[in-house]
Coordinates of C-alpha atoms in Angstrom, one line a residue:
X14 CA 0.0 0.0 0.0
X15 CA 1.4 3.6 -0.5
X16 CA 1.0 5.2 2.6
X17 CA 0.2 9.3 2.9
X18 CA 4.2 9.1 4.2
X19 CA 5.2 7.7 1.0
X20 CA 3.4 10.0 -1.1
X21 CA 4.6 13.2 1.4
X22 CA 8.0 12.1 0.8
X23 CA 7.7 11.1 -3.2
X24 CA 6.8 14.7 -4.2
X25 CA 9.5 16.3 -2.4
X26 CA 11.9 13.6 -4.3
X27 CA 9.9 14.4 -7.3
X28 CA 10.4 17.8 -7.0
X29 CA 14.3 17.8 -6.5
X30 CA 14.7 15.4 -9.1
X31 CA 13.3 17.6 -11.5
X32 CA 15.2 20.5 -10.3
X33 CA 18.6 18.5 -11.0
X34 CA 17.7 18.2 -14.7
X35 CA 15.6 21.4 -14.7
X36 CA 18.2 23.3 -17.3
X37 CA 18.2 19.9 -19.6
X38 CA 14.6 19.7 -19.8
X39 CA 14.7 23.9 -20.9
X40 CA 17.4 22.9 -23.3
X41 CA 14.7 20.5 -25.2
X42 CA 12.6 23.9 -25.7
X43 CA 12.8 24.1 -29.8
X44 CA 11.3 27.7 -30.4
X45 CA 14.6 29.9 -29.7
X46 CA 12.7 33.1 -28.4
X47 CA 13.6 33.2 -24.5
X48 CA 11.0 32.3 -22.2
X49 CA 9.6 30.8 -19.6
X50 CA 11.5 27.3 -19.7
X51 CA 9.0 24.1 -19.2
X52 CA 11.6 22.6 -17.0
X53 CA 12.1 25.8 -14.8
X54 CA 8.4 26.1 -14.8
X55 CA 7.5 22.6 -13.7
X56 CA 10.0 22.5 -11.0
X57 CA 9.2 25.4 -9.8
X58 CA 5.4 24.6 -9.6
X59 CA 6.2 21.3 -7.8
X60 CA 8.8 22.8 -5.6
X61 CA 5.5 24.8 -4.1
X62 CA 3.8 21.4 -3.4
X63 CA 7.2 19.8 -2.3
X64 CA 6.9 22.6 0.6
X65 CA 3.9 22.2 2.0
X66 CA 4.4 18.1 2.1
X67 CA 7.8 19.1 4.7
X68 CA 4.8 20.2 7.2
X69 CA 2.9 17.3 7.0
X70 CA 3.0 14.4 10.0
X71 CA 4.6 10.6 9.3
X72 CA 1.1 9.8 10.0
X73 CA -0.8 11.6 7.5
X74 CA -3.2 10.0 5.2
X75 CA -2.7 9.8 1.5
X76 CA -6.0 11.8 0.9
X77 CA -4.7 14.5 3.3
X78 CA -1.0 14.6 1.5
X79 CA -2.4 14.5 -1.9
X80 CA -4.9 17.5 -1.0
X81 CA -2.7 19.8 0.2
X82 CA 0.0 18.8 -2.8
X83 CA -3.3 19.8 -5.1
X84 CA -3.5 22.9 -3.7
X85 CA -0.1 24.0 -3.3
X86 CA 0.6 22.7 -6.7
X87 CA -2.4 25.2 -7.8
X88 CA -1.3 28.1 -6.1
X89 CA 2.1 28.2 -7.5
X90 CA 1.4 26.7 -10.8
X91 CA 3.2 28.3 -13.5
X92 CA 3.4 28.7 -17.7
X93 CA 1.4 26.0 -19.4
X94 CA 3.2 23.0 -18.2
X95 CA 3.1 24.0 -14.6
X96 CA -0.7 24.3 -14.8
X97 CA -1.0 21.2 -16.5
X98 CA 0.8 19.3 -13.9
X99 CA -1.1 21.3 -11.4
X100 CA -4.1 19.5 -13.0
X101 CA -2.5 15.9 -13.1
X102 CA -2.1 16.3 -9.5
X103 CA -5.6 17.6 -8.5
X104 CA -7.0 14.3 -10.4
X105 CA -5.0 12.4 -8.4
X106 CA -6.2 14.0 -4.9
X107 CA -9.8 13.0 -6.4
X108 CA -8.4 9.9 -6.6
X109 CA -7.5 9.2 -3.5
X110 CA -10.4 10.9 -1.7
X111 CA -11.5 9.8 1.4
X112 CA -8.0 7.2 1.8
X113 CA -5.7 6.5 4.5
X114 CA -3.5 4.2 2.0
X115 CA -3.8 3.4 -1.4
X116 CA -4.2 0.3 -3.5
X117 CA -3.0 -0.5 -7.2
X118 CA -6.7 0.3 -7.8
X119 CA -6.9 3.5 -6.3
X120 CA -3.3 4.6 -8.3
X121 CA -4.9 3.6 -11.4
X122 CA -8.0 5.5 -11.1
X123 CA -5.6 8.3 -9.7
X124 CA -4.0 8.5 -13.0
X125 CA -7.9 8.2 -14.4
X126 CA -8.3 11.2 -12.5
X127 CA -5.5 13.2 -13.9
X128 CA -5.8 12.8 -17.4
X129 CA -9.6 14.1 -17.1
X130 CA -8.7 17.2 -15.3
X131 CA -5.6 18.0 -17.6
X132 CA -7.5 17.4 -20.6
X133 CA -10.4 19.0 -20.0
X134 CA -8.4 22.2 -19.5
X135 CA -7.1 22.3 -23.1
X136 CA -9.2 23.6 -26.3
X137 CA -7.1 21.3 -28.3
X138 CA -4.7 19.0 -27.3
X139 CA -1.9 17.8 -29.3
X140 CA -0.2 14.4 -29.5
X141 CA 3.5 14.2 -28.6
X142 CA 3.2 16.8 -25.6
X143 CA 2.8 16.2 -21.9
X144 CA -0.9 15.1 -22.1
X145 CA 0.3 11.8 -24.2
X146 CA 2.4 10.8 -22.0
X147 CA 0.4 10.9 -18.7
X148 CA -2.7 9.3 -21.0
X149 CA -0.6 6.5 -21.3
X150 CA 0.8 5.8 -18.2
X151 CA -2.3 6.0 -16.8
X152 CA -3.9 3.3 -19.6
X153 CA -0.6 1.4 -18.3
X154 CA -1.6 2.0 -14.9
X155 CA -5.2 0.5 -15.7
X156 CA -4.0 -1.8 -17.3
X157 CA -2.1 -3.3 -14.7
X158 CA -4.6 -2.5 -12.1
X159 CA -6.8 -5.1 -13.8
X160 CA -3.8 -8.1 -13.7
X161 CA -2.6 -7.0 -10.5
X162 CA -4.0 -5.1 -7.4
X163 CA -0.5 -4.0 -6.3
X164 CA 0.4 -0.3 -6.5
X165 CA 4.3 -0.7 -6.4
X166 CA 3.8 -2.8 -9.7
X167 CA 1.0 0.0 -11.0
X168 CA 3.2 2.8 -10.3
X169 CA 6.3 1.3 -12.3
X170 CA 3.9 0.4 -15.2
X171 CA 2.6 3.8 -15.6
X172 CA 6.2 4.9 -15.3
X173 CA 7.4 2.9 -18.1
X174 CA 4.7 3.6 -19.9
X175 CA 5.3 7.1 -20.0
X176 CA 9.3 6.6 -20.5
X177 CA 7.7 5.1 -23.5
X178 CA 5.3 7.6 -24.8
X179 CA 8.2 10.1 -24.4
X180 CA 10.4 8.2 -26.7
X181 CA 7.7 8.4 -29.3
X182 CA 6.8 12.2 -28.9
X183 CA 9.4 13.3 -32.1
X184 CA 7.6 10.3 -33.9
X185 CA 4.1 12.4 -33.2
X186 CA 5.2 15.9 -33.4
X187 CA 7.5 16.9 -36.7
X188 CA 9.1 20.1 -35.5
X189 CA 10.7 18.0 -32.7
X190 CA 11.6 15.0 -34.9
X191 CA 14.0 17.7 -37.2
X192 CA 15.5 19.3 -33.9
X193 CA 16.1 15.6 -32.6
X194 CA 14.6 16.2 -29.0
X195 CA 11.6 15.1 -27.2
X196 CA 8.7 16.9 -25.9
X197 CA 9.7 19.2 -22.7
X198 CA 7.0 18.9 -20.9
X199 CA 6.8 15.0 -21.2
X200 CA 10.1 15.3 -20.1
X201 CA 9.7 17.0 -16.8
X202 CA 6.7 14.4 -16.3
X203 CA 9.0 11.6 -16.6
X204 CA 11.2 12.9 -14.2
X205 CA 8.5 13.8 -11.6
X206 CA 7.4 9.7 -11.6
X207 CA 11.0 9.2 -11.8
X208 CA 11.3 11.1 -8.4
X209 CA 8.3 9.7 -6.7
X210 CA 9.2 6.3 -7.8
X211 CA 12.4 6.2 -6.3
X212 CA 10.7 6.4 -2.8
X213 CA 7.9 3.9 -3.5
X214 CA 10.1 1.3 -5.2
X215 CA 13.2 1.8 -2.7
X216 CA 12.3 4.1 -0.3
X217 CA 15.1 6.8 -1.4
X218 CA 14.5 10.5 -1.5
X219 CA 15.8 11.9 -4.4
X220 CA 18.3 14.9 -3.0
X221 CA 19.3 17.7 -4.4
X222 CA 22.5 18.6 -6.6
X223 CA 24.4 21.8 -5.4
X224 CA 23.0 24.8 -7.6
X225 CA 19.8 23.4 -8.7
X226 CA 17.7 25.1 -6.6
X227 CA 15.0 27.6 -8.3
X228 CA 14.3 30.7 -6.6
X229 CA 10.7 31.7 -7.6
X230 CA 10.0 35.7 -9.1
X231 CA 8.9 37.6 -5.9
X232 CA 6.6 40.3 -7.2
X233 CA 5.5 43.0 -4.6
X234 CA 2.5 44.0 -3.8
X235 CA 0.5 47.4 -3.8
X236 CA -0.4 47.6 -0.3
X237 CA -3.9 48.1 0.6
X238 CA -3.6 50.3 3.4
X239 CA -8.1 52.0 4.6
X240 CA -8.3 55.7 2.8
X241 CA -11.2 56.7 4.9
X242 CA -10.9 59.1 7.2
X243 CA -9.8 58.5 10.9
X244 CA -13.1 57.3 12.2
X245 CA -12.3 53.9 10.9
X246 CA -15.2 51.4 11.8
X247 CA -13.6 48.4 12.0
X248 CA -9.8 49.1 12.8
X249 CA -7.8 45.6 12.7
X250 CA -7.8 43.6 9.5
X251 CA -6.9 39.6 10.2
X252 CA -5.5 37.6 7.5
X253 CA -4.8 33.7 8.4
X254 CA -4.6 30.4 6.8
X255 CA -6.5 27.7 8.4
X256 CA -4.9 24.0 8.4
X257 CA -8.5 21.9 9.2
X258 CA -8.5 19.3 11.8
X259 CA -9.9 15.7 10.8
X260 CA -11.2 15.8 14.7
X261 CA -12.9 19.2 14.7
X262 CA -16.6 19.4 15.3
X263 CA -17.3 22.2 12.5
X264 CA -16.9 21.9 9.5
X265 CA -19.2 24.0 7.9
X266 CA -17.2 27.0 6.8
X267 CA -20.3 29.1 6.3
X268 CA -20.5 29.3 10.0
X269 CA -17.8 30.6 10.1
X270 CA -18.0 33.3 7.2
X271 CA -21.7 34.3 9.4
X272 CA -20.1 34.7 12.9
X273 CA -17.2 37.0 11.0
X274 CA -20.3 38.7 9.1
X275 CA -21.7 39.7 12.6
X276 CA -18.7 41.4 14.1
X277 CA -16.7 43.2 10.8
X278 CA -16.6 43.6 7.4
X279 CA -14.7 43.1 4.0
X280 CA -15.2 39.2 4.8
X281 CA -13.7 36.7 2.7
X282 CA -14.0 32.9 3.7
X283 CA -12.4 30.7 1.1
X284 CA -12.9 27.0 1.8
X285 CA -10.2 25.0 -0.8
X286 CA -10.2 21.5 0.3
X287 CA -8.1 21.3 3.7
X288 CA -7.2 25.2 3.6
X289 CA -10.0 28.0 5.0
X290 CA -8.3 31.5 3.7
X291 CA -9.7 33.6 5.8
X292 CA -9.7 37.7 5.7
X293 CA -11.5 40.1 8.1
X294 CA -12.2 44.1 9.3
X295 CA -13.0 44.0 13.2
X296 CA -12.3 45.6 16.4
X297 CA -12.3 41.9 17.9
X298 CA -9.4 40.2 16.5
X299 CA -8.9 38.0 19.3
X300 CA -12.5 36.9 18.8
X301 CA -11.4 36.1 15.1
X302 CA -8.8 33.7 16.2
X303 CA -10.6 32.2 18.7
X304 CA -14.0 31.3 16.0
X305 CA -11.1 30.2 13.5
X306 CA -9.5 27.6 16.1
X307 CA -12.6 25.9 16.0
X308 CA -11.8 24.5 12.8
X309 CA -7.9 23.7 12.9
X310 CA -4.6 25.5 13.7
X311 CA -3.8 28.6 12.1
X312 CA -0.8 29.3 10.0
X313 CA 0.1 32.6 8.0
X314 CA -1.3 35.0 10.8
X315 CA -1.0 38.4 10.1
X316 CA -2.9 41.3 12.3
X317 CA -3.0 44.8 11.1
X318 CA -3.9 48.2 13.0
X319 CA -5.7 50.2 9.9
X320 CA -5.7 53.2 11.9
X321 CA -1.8 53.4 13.0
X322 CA -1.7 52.5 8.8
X323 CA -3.8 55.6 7.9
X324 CA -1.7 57.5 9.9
X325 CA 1.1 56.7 8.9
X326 CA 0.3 56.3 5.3
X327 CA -0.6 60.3 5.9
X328 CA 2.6 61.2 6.9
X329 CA 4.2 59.4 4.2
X330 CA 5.3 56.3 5.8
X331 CA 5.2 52.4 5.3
X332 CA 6.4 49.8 7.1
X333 CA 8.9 47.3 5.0
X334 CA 5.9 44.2 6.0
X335 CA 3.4 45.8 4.2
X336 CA 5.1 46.2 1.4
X337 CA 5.8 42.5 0.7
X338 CA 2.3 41.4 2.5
X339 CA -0.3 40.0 0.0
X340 CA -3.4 42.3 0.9
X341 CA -7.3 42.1 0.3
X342 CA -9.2 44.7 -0.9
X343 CA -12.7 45.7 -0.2
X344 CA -14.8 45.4 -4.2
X345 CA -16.0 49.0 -4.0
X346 CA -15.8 49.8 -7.8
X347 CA -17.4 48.0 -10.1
X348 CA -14.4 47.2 -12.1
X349 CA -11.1 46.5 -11.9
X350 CA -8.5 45.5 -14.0
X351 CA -4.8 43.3 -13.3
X352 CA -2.1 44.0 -16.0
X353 CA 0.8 41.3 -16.6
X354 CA 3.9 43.0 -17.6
X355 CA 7.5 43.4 -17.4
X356 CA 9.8 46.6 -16.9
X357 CA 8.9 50.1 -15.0
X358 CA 8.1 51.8 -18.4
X359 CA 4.9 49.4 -19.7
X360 CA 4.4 49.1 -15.6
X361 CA 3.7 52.9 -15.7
X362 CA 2.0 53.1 -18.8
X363 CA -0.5 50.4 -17.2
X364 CA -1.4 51.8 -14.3
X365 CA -1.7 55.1 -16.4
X366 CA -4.6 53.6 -18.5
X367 CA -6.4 52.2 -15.7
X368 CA -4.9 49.1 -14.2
X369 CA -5.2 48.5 -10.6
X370 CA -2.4 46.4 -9.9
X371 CA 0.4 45.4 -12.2
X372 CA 2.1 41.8 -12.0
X373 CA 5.8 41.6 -12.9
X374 CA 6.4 39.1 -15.1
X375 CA 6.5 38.1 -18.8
X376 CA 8.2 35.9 -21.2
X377 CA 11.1 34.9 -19.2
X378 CA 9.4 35.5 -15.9
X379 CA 6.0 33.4 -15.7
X380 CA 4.1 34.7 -12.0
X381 CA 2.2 32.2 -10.6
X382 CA -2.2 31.6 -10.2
X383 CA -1.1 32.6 -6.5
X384 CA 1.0 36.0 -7.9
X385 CA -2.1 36.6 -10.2
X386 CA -4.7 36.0 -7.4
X387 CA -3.5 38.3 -4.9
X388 CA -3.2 40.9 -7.6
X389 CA -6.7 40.3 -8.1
X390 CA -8.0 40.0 -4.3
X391 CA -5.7 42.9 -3.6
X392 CA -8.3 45.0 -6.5
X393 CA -10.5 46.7 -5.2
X394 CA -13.6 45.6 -7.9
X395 CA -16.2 43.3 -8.1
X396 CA -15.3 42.7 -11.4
X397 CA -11.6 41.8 -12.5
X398 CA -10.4 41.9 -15.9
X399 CA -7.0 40.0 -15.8
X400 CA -4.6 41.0 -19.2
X401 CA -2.0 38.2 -19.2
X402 CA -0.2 39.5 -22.1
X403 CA 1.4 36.7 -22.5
X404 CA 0.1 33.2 -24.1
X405 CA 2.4 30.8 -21.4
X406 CA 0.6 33.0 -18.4
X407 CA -3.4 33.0 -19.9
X408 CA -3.5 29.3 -18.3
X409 CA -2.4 30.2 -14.8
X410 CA -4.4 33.1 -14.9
X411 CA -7.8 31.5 -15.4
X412 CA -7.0 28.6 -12.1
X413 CA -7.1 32.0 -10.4
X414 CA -10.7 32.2 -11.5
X415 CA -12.2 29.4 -9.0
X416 CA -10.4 30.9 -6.2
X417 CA -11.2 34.5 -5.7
X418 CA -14.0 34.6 -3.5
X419 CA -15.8 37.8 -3.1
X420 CA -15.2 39.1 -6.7
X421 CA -16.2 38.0 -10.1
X422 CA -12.6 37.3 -12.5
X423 CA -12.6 37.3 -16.0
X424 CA -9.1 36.5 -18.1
X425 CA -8.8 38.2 -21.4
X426 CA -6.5 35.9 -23.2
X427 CA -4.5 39.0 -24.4
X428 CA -0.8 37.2 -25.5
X429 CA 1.0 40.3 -26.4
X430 CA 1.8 43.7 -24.6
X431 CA -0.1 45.6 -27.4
X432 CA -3.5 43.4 -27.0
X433 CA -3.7 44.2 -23.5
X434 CA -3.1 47.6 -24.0
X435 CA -5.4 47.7 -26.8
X436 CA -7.9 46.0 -25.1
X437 CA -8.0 48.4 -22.0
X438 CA -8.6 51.4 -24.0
X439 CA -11.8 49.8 -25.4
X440 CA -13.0 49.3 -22.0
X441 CA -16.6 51.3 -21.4
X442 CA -17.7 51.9 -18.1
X443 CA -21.2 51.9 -18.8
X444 CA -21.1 48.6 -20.9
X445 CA -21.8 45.1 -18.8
X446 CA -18.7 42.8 -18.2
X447 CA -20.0 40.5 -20.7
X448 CA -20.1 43.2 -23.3
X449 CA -16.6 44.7 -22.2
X450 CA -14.9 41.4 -22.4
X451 CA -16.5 40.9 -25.8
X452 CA -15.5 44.4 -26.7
X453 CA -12.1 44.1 -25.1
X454 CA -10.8 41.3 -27.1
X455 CA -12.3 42.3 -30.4
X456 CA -9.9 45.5 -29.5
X457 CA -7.4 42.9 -28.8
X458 CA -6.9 40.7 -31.3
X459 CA -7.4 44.0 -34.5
X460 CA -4.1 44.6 -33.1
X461 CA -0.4 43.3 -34.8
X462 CA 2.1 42.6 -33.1
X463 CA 5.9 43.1 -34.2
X464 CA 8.6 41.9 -31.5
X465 CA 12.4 42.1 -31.4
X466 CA 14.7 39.6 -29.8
X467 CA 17.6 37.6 -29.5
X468 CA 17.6 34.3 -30.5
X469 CA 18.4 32.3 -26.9
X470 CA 19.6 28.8 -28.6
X471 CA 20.6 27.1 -32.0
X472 CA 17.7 26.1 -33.2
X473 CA 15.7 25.8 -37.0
X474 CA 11.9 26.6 -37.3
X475 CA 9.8 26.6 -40.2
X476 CA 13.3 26.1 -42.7
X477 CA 14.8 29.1 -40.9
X478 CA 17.8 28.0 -38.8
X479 CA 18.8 30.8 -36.4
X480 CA 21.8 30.9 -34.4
X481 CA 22.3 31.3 -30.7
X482 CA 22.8 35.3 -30.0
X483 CA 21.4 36.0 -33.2
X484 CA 18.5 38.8 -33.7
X485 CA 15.0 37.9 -34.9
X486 CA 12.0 40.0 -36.2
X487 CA 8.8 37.8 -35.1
X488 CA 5.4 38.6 -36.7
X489 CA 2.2 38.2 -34.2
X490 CA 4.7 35.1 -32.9
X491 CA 6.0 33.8 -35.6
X492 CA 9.7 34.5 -36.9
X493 CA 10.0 36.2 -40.3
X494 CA 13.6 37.8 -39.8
X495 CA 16.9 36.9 -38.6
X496 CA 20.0 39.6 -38.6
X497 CA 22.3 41.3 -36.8
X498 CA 21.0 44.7 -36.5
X499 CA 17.8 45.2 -34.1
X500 CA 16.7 48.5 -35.9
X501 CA 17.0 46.5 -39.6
X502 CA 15.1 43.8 -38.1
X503 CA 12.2 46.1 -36.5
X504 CA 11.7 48.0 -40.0
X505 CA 11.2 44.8 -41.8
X506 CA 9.5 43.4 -39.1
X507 CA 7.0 46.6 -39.0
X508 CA 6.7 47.1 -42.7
X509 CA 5.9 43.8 -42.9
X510 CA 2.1 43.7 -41.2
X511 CA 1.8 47.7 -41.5
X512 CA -1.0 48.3 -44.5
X513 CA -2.0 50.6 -46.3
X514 CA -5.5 52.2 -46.0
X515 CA -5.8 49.3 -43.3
X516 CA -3.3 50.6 -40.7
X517 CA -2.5 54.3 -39.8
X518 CA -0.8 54.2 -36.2
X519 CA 2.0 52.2 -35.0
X520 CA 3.6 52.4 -31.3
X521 CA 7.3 51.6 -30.8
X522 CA 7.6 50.9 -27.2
X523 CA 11.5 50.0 -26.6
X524 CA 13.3 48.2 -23.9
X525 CA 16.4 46.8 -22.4
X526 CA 19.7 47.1 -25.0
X527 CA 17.2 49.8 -27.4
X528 CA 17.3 53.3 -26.5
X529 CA 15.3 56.0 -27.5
X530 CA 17.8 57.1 -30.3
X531 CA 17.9 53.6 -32.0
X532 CA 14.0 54.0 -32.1
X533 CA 13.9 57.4 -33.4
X534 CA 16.2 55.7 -36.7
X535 CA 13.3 53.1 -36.7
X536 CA 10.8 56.1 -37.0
X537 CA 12.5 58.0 -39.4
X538 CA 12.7 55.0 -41.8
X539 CA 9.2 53.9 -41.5
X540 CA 8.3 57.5 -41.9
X541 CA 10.4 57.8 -44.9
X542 CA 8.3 54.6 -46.4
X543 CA 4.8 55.7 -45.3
X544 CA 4.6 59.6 -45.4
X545 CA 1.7 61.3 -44.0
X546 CA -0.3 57.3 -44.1
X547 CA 1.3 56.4 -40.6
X548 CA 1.6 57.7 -37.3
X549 CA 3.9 56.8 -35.1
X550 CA 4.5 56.7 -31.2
X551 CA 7.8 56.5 -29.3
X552 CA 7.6 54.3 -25.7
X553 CA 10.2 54.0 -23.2
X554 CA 8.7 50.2 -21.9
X555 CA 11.9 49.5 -20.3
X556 CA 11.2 45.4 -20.9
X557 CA 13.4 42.9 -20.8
X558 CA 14.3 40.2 -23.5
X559 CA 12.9 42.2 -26.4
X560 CA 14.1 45.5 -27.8
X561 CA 11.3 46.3 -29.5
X562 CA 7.7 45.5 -28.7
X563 CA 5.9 47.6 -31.7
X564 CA 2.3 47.6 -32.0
X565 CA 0.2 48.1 -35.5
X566 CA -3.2 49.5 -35.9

């Protein structure tokens, strides 16, 4: 039987085994635009889950490891293959609902699990990618399940299985049968069962290799600090995590959210499996904790005094804890919007045209559904428009969806900086949020997008083979140039989707290695070309990775 121990102890060697091959499972990424590698991704995602399991008891159950893994793996899900595994793993806490131990029977249906929830949450899944390979070691796992009713011989069928199914991916997929690699994200899969196989087979924690640790983005926070006056009603906000006891008498969260109802405000009772995230305005903290105890010990605590905050945010002062402090804000606006962006420039220009609270991150920086969630708890809206900007974040973005209690999130799957600023100027006020999202993305996607980079690997796509260092023009994603000269490459790049009697304005927003010099030559050449047919904007985005971000509409 695998024990709640053995699966504690499995994702935590799952997680460090990934995070000695992390850099050779980025190294299989074919596309040579830098980003947000599948193997940093994926172990940093599991490296969330691997610790919360370091809190757990020896005597834990299976259900209660795998439930908190689920959650933890949700929260700090990130990019596309982070969330996926995210989902893998909240299939298998389904699976082992309600178990102390499990069976070969209750891994196989835990694999069942899995596949449904990772599948469900892509449009249109492709063979030779991460989902083939956990589909087959789960029909392994089933499989064997049906000869045998022992997990250790389940576990190592489904993980041979998908050793398999990995070998086959370049057979499946084209593009990675020319650059003579296998699927990333089947990759980092492999090595996750690798990791948690190693304890269940031999009982053997994989450990970690010196410098292969990955230090998550840390994004800061707008503190929400009470702008009323000094008669504050309610003048301590509580914010606490609460661990629920298996023992407890109540477990009705609702009772809880009431009693807090009856005492304060700006209540928010979020009830995610074995977690309660709870959030409160009353003169009564003590009360607080004492309801909450009810329920299980409390982790996370965090008290403040909103007056000695309003006075002090009067005079200009803040305290270095609530400046790194996830905050909640009460929804007093109708809506709200959270931007995903990198450098202070597009930052600026963000918050400028209305966003609430901007996320760092971007193409080499993926923030997690947790970065993304307190953004949006931490708006205060009852609607939340969430611009990713960015198509490896639009995933971890909508998990946030299911766990912001009070307020109602919708993700515009914006993938460039341009859509999301395009798509925020075509917000209306007046309009519902059905309408503005409709509105929004129509905005959105009229919009072309022209990008300059460096090319962050050898690599050949679509019969273009670009070298490592090398710079490349890419057309709404896809590359149509490779030089040496960045302002070359953005003419050609710009010329190529600018039209005439179709397009007019164009907005050069430049970044790290571009100045505003080398973007006035790009200016003058297009305006050379197009005369009086285009006009053209100068940015100072201050972004990372690309020199050039240029929008065209």
């Amino acid at each position: 039987m695998i024990t709640g121990l053995m699966f504690r102890d499995s994702i935590i060697s799952a997680a460090n085994n990934i995070a000695n091959s992390r850099q050779a499972v980025d190294a299989l990424n074919i596309f040579p635009v830098p980003d947000g590698d599948t193997g940093t991704n994926m172990s940093m995602t599991i490296t969330a889950a691997a610790k919360e399991m370091a809190s757990l008891p020896d005597n834990c159950t299976i259900d209660e490891a795998a439930s908190r893994c689920a959650s933890a793996l949700l929260r700090g899900a990130r990019g596309n293959s982070g969330v996926i595994l995210s989902l893998i793993f909240r299939g298998f806490s389904k699976g082992f609902k309600g178990l102390e131990q499990a069976d070969g029977r209750a891994i196989a249906n835990a694999f069942k699990e899995g596949v449904d929830a990772s599948y469900k949450a892509v449009m249109k899944p492709t063979e030779g990618t991460i989902l083939t390979v956990v589909r087959e070691a789960s029909k392994a796992a089933q499989e064997m399940a049906d000869i045998l009713n022992d997990p250790l011989e389940v576990g190592f069928a489904a993980l041979q299985a998908a050793k398999e199914a990995l070998a086959k991916t370049p057979e499946q997929l084209p593009v990675l049968k020319q650059a003579g690699v296998v699927d990333a994200g089947g990759q980092g899969l492999v090595l996750v069962f690798e990791g948690m196989e190693s304890v269940w087979h031999n009982g053997v924690i994989v450990q970690p290799l010196e410098g292969s640790g990955v230090t998550p983005v840390s994004t800061a926070s707008k503190s929400t600090v009470a702008n009323a006056s000094d008669d504050i009603k309610f003048g301590y906000c509580s914010e606490f995590l609460i661990e629920k006891s298996a023992s407890t008498k109540d477990k009705d969260s609702i009772k809880l959210r009431a009693y807090l109802e009856s005492i304060g405000d700006c209540v928010v009772v979020v009830d995610d499996s074995d977690i309660i995230k709870v959030h409160v305005h009353s003169n009564e903290p003590g009360n607080v904790i004492q309801s909450a105890l009810k329920y299980g010990q409390l982790i996370n605590i965090k008290i403040d005094n909103m007056r000695y905050q309003h006075a002090n945010a009067e005079l200009g002062t803040q305290s270095n804890d609530e400046v790194i402090t996830p905050q909640t804000a009460e929804p007093e606006n109708n809506y709200g919007f959270v931007a995903v962006c990198a450098g202070d420039g597009l930052s600026e220009l963000f918050s400028d045209i209305g966003a609430d609270v901007v996320v760092s991150g971007g193409q080499t920086m993926n923030p997690s559904t947790d970065d993304i969630l307190n953004a949006v708890m931490n708006t205060p809206a009852k609607t939340v428009f969430v611009l990713p900007n960015n198509k490896n974040i639009i995933m971890a973005a909508e998990q946030a969806v299911v766990l912001a209690a009070d307020r109602q999130v919708r993700v515009l799957p914006t993938k460039t900086i341009p859509q999301g600023i395009s798509a925020m100027l075509a917000f209306d006020e007046t309009a519902q949020p059905q309408e503005n999202q409709m509105n929004m993305m129509d905005a959105a996607e009229a919009v072309e997008t022209a990008q300059v980079t460096f090319a962050a690997r050898d690599s050949e796509v679509d019969g273009k083979k670009v070298k490592e260092g090398e710079i490349m023009g890419l057309c709404n994603g896809k590359i149509k140039y490779i030089g040496k000269d960045i302002n070359d490459i953005a003419v050609k790049a710009t010329e190529k989707l600018f039209r005439k009697n179709e397009h007019s304005l164009v907005t050069i927003i430049y970044g790290e290695g571009a100045g505003e010099e080398d973007a006035a030559r790009v200016e003058k050449a297009l305006n050379k070309k197009y005369g009086s047919d285009i006009e053209i904007s100068i940015v100072n985005g201050g972004q990372p990775i690309y020199y050039y971000i240029i929008s065209v509409e």
